[in-house]
C-alpha cells in the first residue's frame, strides 16, 4: 500500500510539474512581443511574418530536437506599458521562457530587466539602444547598436556623399533618435567637418517648418533624420516643400518608407541590417520564400525576426534543451551565417556584424530600395 501511495504521489507531482511549466512534451514555446497595431505596426507585422516563416520551415524540417516550435504572439502597440503587460501574460499565463521582442528600444527596455530577473531568455530583433543588454546575460539582440549605426550614417555622408556640412533634426524624447544623433554628430565632427544645424522636436509633433527654416538657412549639404518611418515621411514632405534638395540620411527606422511615403524621400539613404537585392544565396532564398508566402518583399524587420528564430533553433539544438539557462549559454557561442550576415556576439551579447546602406529609388513606378554599400564593424 505504501508503494502504491508513493507511485500515485509521484504521478500527481509529475502532472503538477507539467501544468506549472505549461509546456507540451512535443512542442517548444517561443513568445513574441511587438507592435502589430499602432504607429509602427509595419515593424511588428513584418517581424512576426519573418518569425512565422522561420518556424514553418523549421517544423517542416522536423522541428528542434524532435519537437515542433509553437509561437505565442502578443501586440504591444509600440507602447512600453503594454509591452510589460504582454510580457507578463506570456510568462505567467503561457509559461514561455524564450521571447523574441520587442521591436522598438523603449518597449524593449521596459521588459529587459523583468526578463533578466525571471531568467527568461530574450532576443531583441531590432532594438538598437545601447543600454538594452545592460539588463543582464539573459538579454541578447539580433541587430547592431546605435553607436555603430550612427557612425555608419556619418561615414556614408562623409565618404560616399562627400559631405562637409550636416544638419540634424531629431526627436528629443526618443532614445533611439537621441542615440543615433549623438553618434552621427561625434563621428562627423571628429572627421573635421561641421554640424551647421542641430534641431529637435517632441514625439508626436506634426509641424516641423520652424526647425526646417533654420536648417535651410544653415545651408547644409546633407540632412540627418534619425527617426521612424511615419515621422520621417512627414518631415521629408515639409523639407522638400521648403526647397531643401540635399540628400537625406537615416537609419533602420526608415524601413517601411516604401509603403508610406512618396517622391519626397528620393535622394534618401539609410543604414539597414540587410538588402533584399543582395546576391547572397541565403538572402535570396529568404526573399523568395517570404515573397511566396506574403506576396511582398521582406523588410529588415522580417529578416531580423527570421534570424532571431534560427539563432534560437541553433542554440536549442546545441544545448540539447529548451531550458533558458542552457539556451543562454549556447546562444552566447553563436558563430554562423544568417540572412542579416555572419553573427557572433560580443561580451554584452550584441552581434558583431556588418551594416548596409540602401538608397530609396523608383522601380517599376513604385518606391523601392537598392543596395548602395556595406560598412563593416
Tab-separated table of C-alpha atoms in Angstrom:
chain	number	residue	atom	x	y	z
A	1	UNK	CA	0.000	0.000	0.000
A	2	UNK	CA	2.836	2.332	0.867
A	3	UNK	CA	4.376	1.636	-2.552
A	4	UNK	CA	1.089	2.426	-4.325
A	5	UNK	CA	0.784	5.722	-2.452
A	6	UNK	CA	4.348	6.643	-3.431
A	7	UNK	CA	3.640	5.899	-7.110
A	8	UNK	CA	0.417	7.919	-7.061
A	9	UNK	CA	2.185	10.796	-5.306
A	10	UNK	CA	4.948	10.807	-7.889
A	11	UNK	CA	2.419	10.726	-10.723
A	12	UNK	CA	0.477	13.651	-9.268
A	13	UNK	CA	3.701	15.590	-8.733
A	14	UNK	CA	4.641	14.928	-12.340
A	15	UNK	CA	1.305	16.200	-13.596
A	16	UNK	CA	1.667	19.313	-11.419
A	17	UNK	CA	5.105	19.976	-12.870
A	18	UNK	CA	3.752	19.662	-16.410
A	19	UNK	CA	0.924	22.020	-15.517
A	20	UNK	CA	3.303	24.557	-13.984
A	21	UNK	CA	5.681	24.504	-16.933
A	22	UNK	CA	2.821	24.902	-19.384
A	23	UNK	CA	4.874	23.015	-21.976
A	24	UNK	CA	3.722	20.147	-24.110
A	25	UNK	CA	6.285	17.377	-24.438
A	26	UNK	CA	6.006	17.664	-28.205
A	27	UNK	CA	6.432	21.442	-28.556
A	28	UNK	CA	8.775	24.262	-27.633
A	29	UNK	CA	7.009	27.543	-26.978
A	30	UNK	CA	8.521	30.794	-28.233
A	31	UNK	CA	6.860	34.062	-27.281
A	32	UNK	CA	6.848	37.170	-29.452
A	33	UNK	CA	6.153	40.765	-28.411
A	34	UNK	CA	5.838	43.565	-30.956
A	35	UNK	CA	3.674	46.349	-32.388
A	36	UNK	CA	1.057	44.621	-34.518
A	37	UNK	CA	-1.055	47.790	-34.392
A	38	UNK	CA	-0.314	51.460	-33.768
A	39	UNK	CA	2.044	53.941	-35.402
A	40	UNK	CA	4.891	51.474	-36.080
A	41	UNK	CA	2.767	48.421	-36.887
A	42	UNK	CA	4.796	47.782	-40.062
A	43	UNK	CA	7.741	46.787	-37.871
A	44	UNK	CA	5.818	44.319	-35.757
A	45	UNK	CA	3.804	42.806	-38.592
A	46	UNK	CA	6.859	42.234	-40.770
A	47	UNK	CA	8.870	40.832	-37.864
A	48	UNK	CA	6.046	38.436	-36.951
A	49	UNK	CA	5.874	37.347	-40.588
A	50	UNK	CA	9.593	36.550	-40.511
A	51	UNK	CA	9.217	34.673	-37.231
A	52	UNK	CA	6.304	32.617	-38.570
A	53	UNK	CA	8.163	31.793	-41.791
A	54	UNK	CA	11.183	30.542	-39.841
A	55	UNK	CA	9.016	28.420	-37.530
A	56	UNK	CA	7.127	26.987	-40.505
A	57	UNK	CA	10.411	25.988	-42.180
A	58	UNK	CA	11.906	24.519	-39.004
A	59	UNK	CA	8.798	22.489	-38.188
A	60	UNK	CA	8.571	21.232	-41.774
A	61	UNK	CA	12.169	20.023	-41.474
A	62	UNK	CA	11.416	18.010	-38.331
A	63	UNK	CA	11.488	20.673	-35.640
A	64	UNK	CA	14.172	21.052	-32.987
A	65	UNK	CA	15.460	18.001	-31.129
A	66	UNK	CA	12.348	16.169	-32.285
A	67	UNK	CA	9.950	18.857	-31.074
A	68	UNK	CA	7.954	21.386	-33.075
A	69	UNK	CA	8.006	25.098	-32.250
A	70	UNK	CA	4.810	26.792	-31.105
A	71	UNK	CA	4.522	30.589	-31.378
A	72	UNK	CA	2.585	32.671	-28.843
A	73	UNK	CA	2.408	36.272	-30.064
A	74	UNK	CA	1.306	39.457	-28.282
A	75	UNK	CA	0.677	43.003	-29.594
A	76	UNK	CA	2.233	45.831	-27.542
A	77	UNK	CA	1.113	48.588	-29.958
A	78	UNK	CA	4.573	50.178	-29.647
A	79	UNK	CA	3.654	51.219	-26.082
A	80	UNK	CA	6.135	50.322	-23.277
A	81	UNK	CA	3.372	49.835	-20.691
A	82	UNK	CA	1.623	47.389	-22.993
A	83	UNK	CA	4.951	45.650	-23.630
A	84	UNK	CA	5.101	44.904	-19.904
A	85	UNK	CA	1.527	43.560	-19.927
A	86	UNK	CA	2.285	41.406	-22.977
A	87	UNK	CA	5.467	40.073	-21.373
A	88	UNK	CA	3.693	39.198	-18.129
A	89	UNK	CA	0.956	37.328	-19.988
A	90	UNK	CA	3.483	35.297	-21.955
A	91	UNK	CA	5.479	34.357	-18.865
A	92	UNK	CA	2.728	33.816	-16.291
A	93	UNK	CA	-0.178	32.511	-18.365
A	94	UNK	CA	1.529	30.935	-21.373
A	95	UNK	CA	4.594	29.744	-19.419
A	96	UNK	CA	7.024	30.961	-22.079
A	97	UNK	CA	10.731	31.190	-21.210
A	98	UNK	CA	12.067	32.189	-24.658
A	99	UNK	CA	10.934	35.513	-26.136
A	100	UNK	CA	11.623	37.373	-29.387
A	101	UNK	CA	10.871	41.087	-28.885
A	102	UNK	CA	10.065	43.779	-28.556
A	103	UNK	CA	10.869	45.895	-31.629
A	104	UNK	CA	11.494	49.496	-30.581
A	105	UNK	CA	14.112	50.435	-27.997
A	106	UNK	CA	11.693	51.956	-25.465
A	107	UNK	CA	9.393	48.920	-25.490
A	108	UNK	CA	12.290	46.502	-25.239
A	109	UNK	CA	13.876	48.434	-22.371
A	110	UNK	CA	10.595	48.180	-20.479
A	111	UNK	CA	10.791	44.374	-20.317
A	112	UNK	CA	14.517	43.583	-20.378
A	113	UNK	CA	15.024	43.863	-16.605
A	114	UNK	CA	11.955	41.692	-15.981
A	115	UNK	CA	13.326	39.033	-18.311
A	116	UNK	CA	16.686	39.091	-16.560
A	117	UNK	CA	15.165	38.864	-13.075
A	118	UNK	CA	12.968	35.924	-14.073
A	119	UNK	CA	15.625	34.185	-16.178
A	120	UNK	CA	13.556	34.440	-19.338
A	121	UNK	CA	15.816	34.454	-22.383
A	122	UNK	CA	15.053	37.359	-24.675
A	123	UNK	CA	16.308	38.259	-28.160
A	124	UNK	CA	15.548	41.821	-29.254
A	125	UNK	CA	15.371	41.694	-33.062
A	126	UNK	CA	15.638	45.410	-33.804
A	127	UNK	CA	16.048	47.464	-30.610
A	128	UNK	CA	19.308	49.340	-31.150
A	129	UNK	CA	19.659	51.467	-27.964
A	130	UNK	CA	22.965	50.587	-26.286
A	131	UNK	CA	21.615	50.127	-22.752
A	132	UNK	CA	19.193	47.314	-23.565
A	133	UNK	CA	21.609	44.440	-22.907
A	134	UNK	CA	22.836	46.128	-19.714
A	135	UNK	CA	19.921	44.348	-18.019
A	136	UNK	CA	21.998	41.180	-17.926
A	137	UNK	CA	23.083	37.947	-19.543
A	138	UNK	CA	19.606	36.689	-20.452
A	139	UNK	CA	19.159	39.592	-22.894
A	140	UNK	CA	20.547	39.348	-26.452
A	141	UNK	CA	19.839	41.212	-29.656
A	142	UNK	CA	19.926	40.392	-33.362
A	143	UNK	CA	20.659	43.921	-34.593
A	144	UNK	CA	23.688	46.192	-34.388
A	145	UNK	CA	23.577	49.038	-31.851
A	146	UNK	CA	23.066	52.791	-32.202
A	147	UNK	CA	26.729	53.843	-31.833
A	148	UNK	CA	27.645	51.692	-34.826
A	149	UNK	CA	24.600	52.762	-36.851
A	150	UNK	CA	25.100	56.482	-36.134
A	151	UNK	CA	28.742	56.113	-37.111
A	152	UNK	CA	27.771	54.282	-40.316
A	153	UNK	CA	25.448	57.136	-41.306
A	154	UNK	CA	28.135	59.738	-40.704
A	155	UNK	CA	30.814	57.764	-42.558
A	156	UNK	CA	28.468	57.326	-45.508
A	157	UNK	CA	27.719	61.067	-45.605
A	158	UNK	CA	31.415	61.879	-45.401
A	159	UNK	CA	32.908	59.233	-47.669
A	160	UNK	CA	30.214	58.407	-50.218
A	161	UNK	CA	28.262	61.676	-50.401
A	162	UNK	CA	31.322	63.868	-49.814
A	163	UNK	CA	29.503	65.965	-47.202
A	164	UNK	CA	31.250	68.713	-45.251
A	165	UNK	CA	28.275	70.457	-43.595
A	166	UNK	CA	25.479	68.458	-41.997
A	167	UNK	CA	22.206	69.363	-40.319
A	168	UNK	CA	20.409	67.069	-37.868
A	169	UNK	CA	16.711	67.022	-36.967
A	170	UNK	CA	15.819	64.570	-34.192
A	171	UNK	CA	13.226	63.610	-31.566
A	172	UNK	CA	14.495	64.810	-28.181
A	173	UNK	CA	12.168	62.403	-26.346
A	174	UNK	CA	13.093	59.246	-28.257
A	175	UNK	CA	16.130	57.279	-27.000
A	176	UNK	CA	16.632	55.763	-30.442
A	177	UNK	CA	16.685	59.150	-32.165
A	178	UNK	CA	18.895	60.752	-29.494
A	179	UNK	CA	21.442	57.904	-29.551
A	180	UNK	CA	21.785	57.976	-33.312
A	181	UNK	CA	22.162	61.761	-33.286
A	182	UNK	CA	24.926	61.697	-30.684
A	183	UNK	CA	26.998	59.189	-32.632
A	184	UNK	CA	26.385	60.788	-36.022
A	185	UNK	CA	27.467	64.189	-34.687
A	186	UNK	CA	30.518	62.757	-32.899
A	187	UNK	CA	31.797	60.920	-35.991
A	188	UNK	CA	31.065	63.807	-38.342
A	189	UNK	CA	32.850	66.376	-36.184
A	190	UNK	CA	35.800	64.082	-35.470
A	191	UNK	CA	36.367	63.993	-39.244
A	192	UNK	CA	36.887	67.760	-39.145
A	193	UNK	CA	33.512	68.587	-40.680
A	194	UNK	CA	30.756	70.837	-39.344
A	195	UNK	CA	27.283	70.341	-37.904
A	196	UNK	CA	25.693	73.586	-39.124
A	197	UNK	CA	22.296	72.990	-37.500
A	198	UNK	CA	21.053	70.666	-34.767
A	199	UNK	CA	17.297	70.994	-34.330
A	200	UNK	CA	14.900	68.932	-32.238
A	201	UNK	CA	11.189	68.220	-31.830
A	202	UNK	CA	8.977	66.202	-29.489
A	203	UNK	CA	7.350	62.825	-30.126
A	204	UNK	CA	4.012	63.316	-31.839
A	205	UNK	CA	4.819	66.699	-33.421
A	206	UNK	CA	3.423	67.181	-36.918
A	207	UNK	CA	4.727	70.621	-37.928
A	208	UNK	CA	8.488	70.879	-38.450
A	209	UNK	CA	8.590	74.035	-40.551
A	210	UNK	CA	10.217	76.245	-37.902
A	211	UNK	CA	13.123	73.832	-37.498
A	212	UNK	CA	13.396	73.272	-41.243
A	213	UNK	CA	13.578	77.016	-41.879
A	214	UNK	CA	16.627	77.192	-39.594
A	215	UNK	CA	18.132	74.197	-41.339
A	216	UNK	CA	17.554	75.729	-44.770
A	217	UNK	CA	19.233	78.980	-43.677
A	218	UNK	CA	22.246	76.996	-42.411
A	219	UNK	CA	22.758	75.653	-45.962
A	220	UNK	CA	23.840	72.052	-45.175
A	221	UNK	CA	24.887	69.591	-47.858
A	222	UNK	CA	23.182	66.677	-46.059
A	223	UNK	CA	20.360	66.341	-43.516
A	224	UNK	CA	20.339	63.504	-40.983
A	225	UNK	CA	16.844	62.369	-39.882
A	226	UNK	CA	17.107	59.604	-37.247
A	227	UNK	CA	13.509	58.571	-36.582
A	228	UNK	CA	10.825	56.055	-37.542
A	229	UNK	CA	9.261	55.930	-40.990
A	230	UNK	CA	5.969	57.695	-40.146
A	231	UNK	CA	7.660	60.792	-38.758
A	232	UNK	CA	10.363	60.761	-41.439
A	233	UNK	CA	7.706	60.777	-44.169
A	234	UNK	CA	6.111	63.880	-42.628
A	235	UNK	CA	9.446	65.663	-42.218
A	236	UNK	CA	10.627	64.805	-45.733
A	237	UNK	CA	7.463	66.237	-47.273
A	238	UNK	CA	7.866	69.535	-45.405
A	239	UNK	CA	11.618	69.573	-46.035
A	240	UNK	CA	11.200	69.258	-49.804
A	241	UNK	CA	8.335	71.794	-49.757
A	242	UNK	CA	10.795	74.309	-48.274
A	243	UNK	CA	13.096	73.748	-51.224
A	244	UNK	CA	15.750	71.731	-49.402
A	245	UNK	CA	17.027	69.398	-52.108
A	246	UNK	CA	20.076	67.956	-50.322
A	247	UNK	CA	20.410	64.215	-49.656
A	248	UNK	CA	18.693	62.977	-46.517
A	249	UNK	CA	20.201	60.163	-44.466
A	250	UNK	CA	18.716	57.993	-41.754
A	251	UNK	CA	18.776	54.624	-40.043
A	252	UNK	CA	16.848	51.357	-39.851
A	253	UNK	CA	13.738	53.106	-38.517
A	254	UNK	CA	13.193	54.232	-42.122
A	255	UNK	CA	12.346	50.665	-43.091
A	256	UNK	CA	8.682	50.924	-44.058
A	257	UNK	CA	9.002	54.177	-46.026
A	258	UNK	CA	8.496	52.390	-49.332
A	259	UNK	CA	4.868	51.731	-48.370
A	260	UNK	CA	4.279	55.003	-46.537
A	261	UNK	CA	5.957	57.814	-48.495
A	262	UNK	CA	6.417	59.230	-51.987
A	263	UNK	CA	8.940	61.090	-54.128
A	264	UNK	CA	9.872	63.373	-51.220
A	265	UNK	CA	12.168	60.652	-49.819
A	266	UNK	CA	14.112	60.167	-53.057
A	267	UNK	CA	17.756	61.174	-52.732
A	268	UNK	CA	17.411	59.440	-49.382
A	269	UNK	CA	19.691	56.789	-47.896
A	270	UNK	CA	19.586	54.760	-44.704
A	271	UNK	CA	21.591	52.198	-42.798
A	272	UNK	CA	19.965	48.805	-42.546
A	273	UNK	CA	20.545	45.227	-41.478
A	274	UNK	CA	20.342	43.639	-44.908
A	275	UNK	CA	19.495	44.438	-48.532
A	276	UNK	CA	16.770	42.427	-50.260
A	277	UNK	CA	18.558	42.762	-53.594
A	278	UNK	CA	21.769	41.191	-52.276
A	279	UNK	CA	23.090	38.314	-54.380
A	280	UNK	CA	23.904	36.294	-51.243
A	281	UNK	CA	22.346	32.824	-51.550
A	282	UNK	CA	20.811	32.834	-48.048
A	283	UNK	CA	19.281	36.266	-48.634
A	284	UNK	CA	17.775	35.284	-51.969
A	285	UNK	CA	16.325	32.054	-50.547
A	286	UNK	CA	14.713	34.025	-47.708
A	287	UNK	CA	13.387	36.765	-50.008
A	288	UNK	CA	11.890	34.207	-52.405
A	289	UNK	CA	10.239	32.205	-49.609
A	290	UNK	CA	8.891	35.342	-47.927
A	291	UNK	CA	7.575	36.745	-51.205
A	292	UNK	CA	5.870	33.455	-51.992
A	293	UNK	CA	4.155	33.350	-48.587
A	294	UNK	CA	3.276	37.054	-48.120
A	295	UNK	CA	3.406	38.459	-51.673
A	296	UNK	CA	5.788	41.281	-50.705
A	297	UNK	CA	9.496	41.969	-50.350
A	298	UNK	CA	10.666	41.445	-46.761
A	299	UNK	CA	11.914	44.417	-44.787
A	300	UNK	CA	14.866	44.188	-42.418
A	301	UNK	CA	12.415	43.658	-39.547
A	302	UNK	CA	11.205	40.477	-41.239
A	303	UNK	CA	14.797	39.326	-41.744
A	304	UNK	CA	15.724	40.075	-38.115
A	305	UNK	CA	12.700	38.179	-36.790
A	306	UNK	CA	13.586	35.263	-39.060
A	307	UNK	CA	17.220	35.272	-37.906
A	308	UNK	CA	16.195	35.505	-34.234
A	309	UNK	CA	14.236	32.263	-34.503
A	310	UNK	CA	17.023	30.466	-36.356
A	311	UNK	CA	19.576	31.590	-33.764
A	312	UNK	CA	17.297	30.214	-31.034
A	313	UNK	CA	16.860	26.989	-33.005
A	314	UNK	CA	20.632	26.575	-33.371
A	315	UNK	CA	21.180	27.304	-29.667
A	316	UNK	CA	18.449	24.852	-28.559
A	317	UNK	CA	19.949	22.202	-30.833
A	318	UNK	CA	23.413	22.779	-29.416
A	319	UNK	CA	22.184	22.850	-25.822
A	320	UNK	CA	20.025	19.769	-26.302
A	321	UNK	CA	17.397	21.549	-24.250
A	322	UNK	CA	14.941	24.466	-24.394
A	323	UNK	CA	15.729	25.408	-20.796
A	324	UNK	CA	16.505	29.135	-20.807
A	325	UNK	CA	19.775	28.790	-18.900
A	326	UNK	CA	21.083	26.120	-21.269
A	327	UNK	CA	19.936	28.069	-24.346
A	328	UNK	CA	21.571	31.229	-22.986
A	329	UNK	CA	24.967	29.540	-22.737
A	330	UNK	CA	24.686	28.064	-26.237
A	331	UNK	CA	23.408	31.298	-27.782
A	332	UNK	CA	26.397	33.241	-26.437
A	333	UNK	CA	28.628	30.966	-28.542
A	334	UNK	CA	26.790	31.725	-31.797
A	335	UNK	CA	29.130	31.806	-34.773
A	336	UNK	CA	27.226	31.377	-38.009
A	337	UNK	CA	25.830	32.781	-41.213
A	338	UNK	CA	22.299	34.149	-41.221
A	339	UNK	CA	20.224	36.326	-43.550
A	340	UNK	CA	21.471	39.554	-41.946
A	341	UNK	CA	25.090	38.442	-42.058
A	342	UNK	CA	27.698	36.415	-40.194
A	343	UNK	CA	26.915	36.732	-36.490
A	344	UNK	CA	28.967	36.343	-33.341
A	345	UNK	CA	28.280	38.081	-30.019
A	346	UNK	CA	30.479	40.462	-28.039
A	347	UNK	CA	30.697	40.414	-24.234
A	348	UNK	CA	27.466	42.443	-23.999
A	349	UNK	CA	25.585	39.996	-26.261
A	350	UNK	CA	25.462	42.483	-29.128
A	351	UNK	CA	26.048	40.924	-32.552
A	352	UNK	CA	29.279	41.682	-34.357
A	353	UNK	CA	28.111	42.092	-37.956
A	354	UNK	CA	28.193	44.466	-40.914
A	355	UNK	CA	25.627	47.092	-41.923
A	356	UNK	CA	24.427	48.053	-45.376
A	357	UNK	CA	23.406	51.424	-46.771
A	358	UNK	CA	20.419	51.368	-49.084
A	359	UNK	CA	19.074	54.059	-51.396
A	360	UNK	CA	15.404	54.924	-51.907
A	361	UNK	CA	14.646	54.702	-55.612
A	362	UNK	CA	11.712	54.413	-58.003
A	363	UNK	CA	11.379	50.980	-59.602
A	364	UNK	CA	8.533	49.985	-61.942
A	365	UNK	CA	6.703	53.136	-60.908
A	366	UNK	CA	6.900	52.313	-57.197
A	367	UNK	CA	9.120	53.458	-54.365
A	368	UNK	CA	11.741	50.825	-53.632
A	369	UNK	CA	15.236	50.386	-52.207
A	370	UNK	CA	18.555	49.470	-53.783
A	371	UNK	CA	21.754	48.292	-52.148
A	372	UNK	CA	24.362	51.046	-52.037
A	373	UNK	CA	27.338	49.891	-49.956
A	374	UNK	CA	28.411	47.777	-46.958
A	375	UNK	CA	30.093	49.122	-43.822
A	376	UNK	CA	31.954	46.599	-41.663
A	377	UNK	CA	32.332	46.784	-37.861
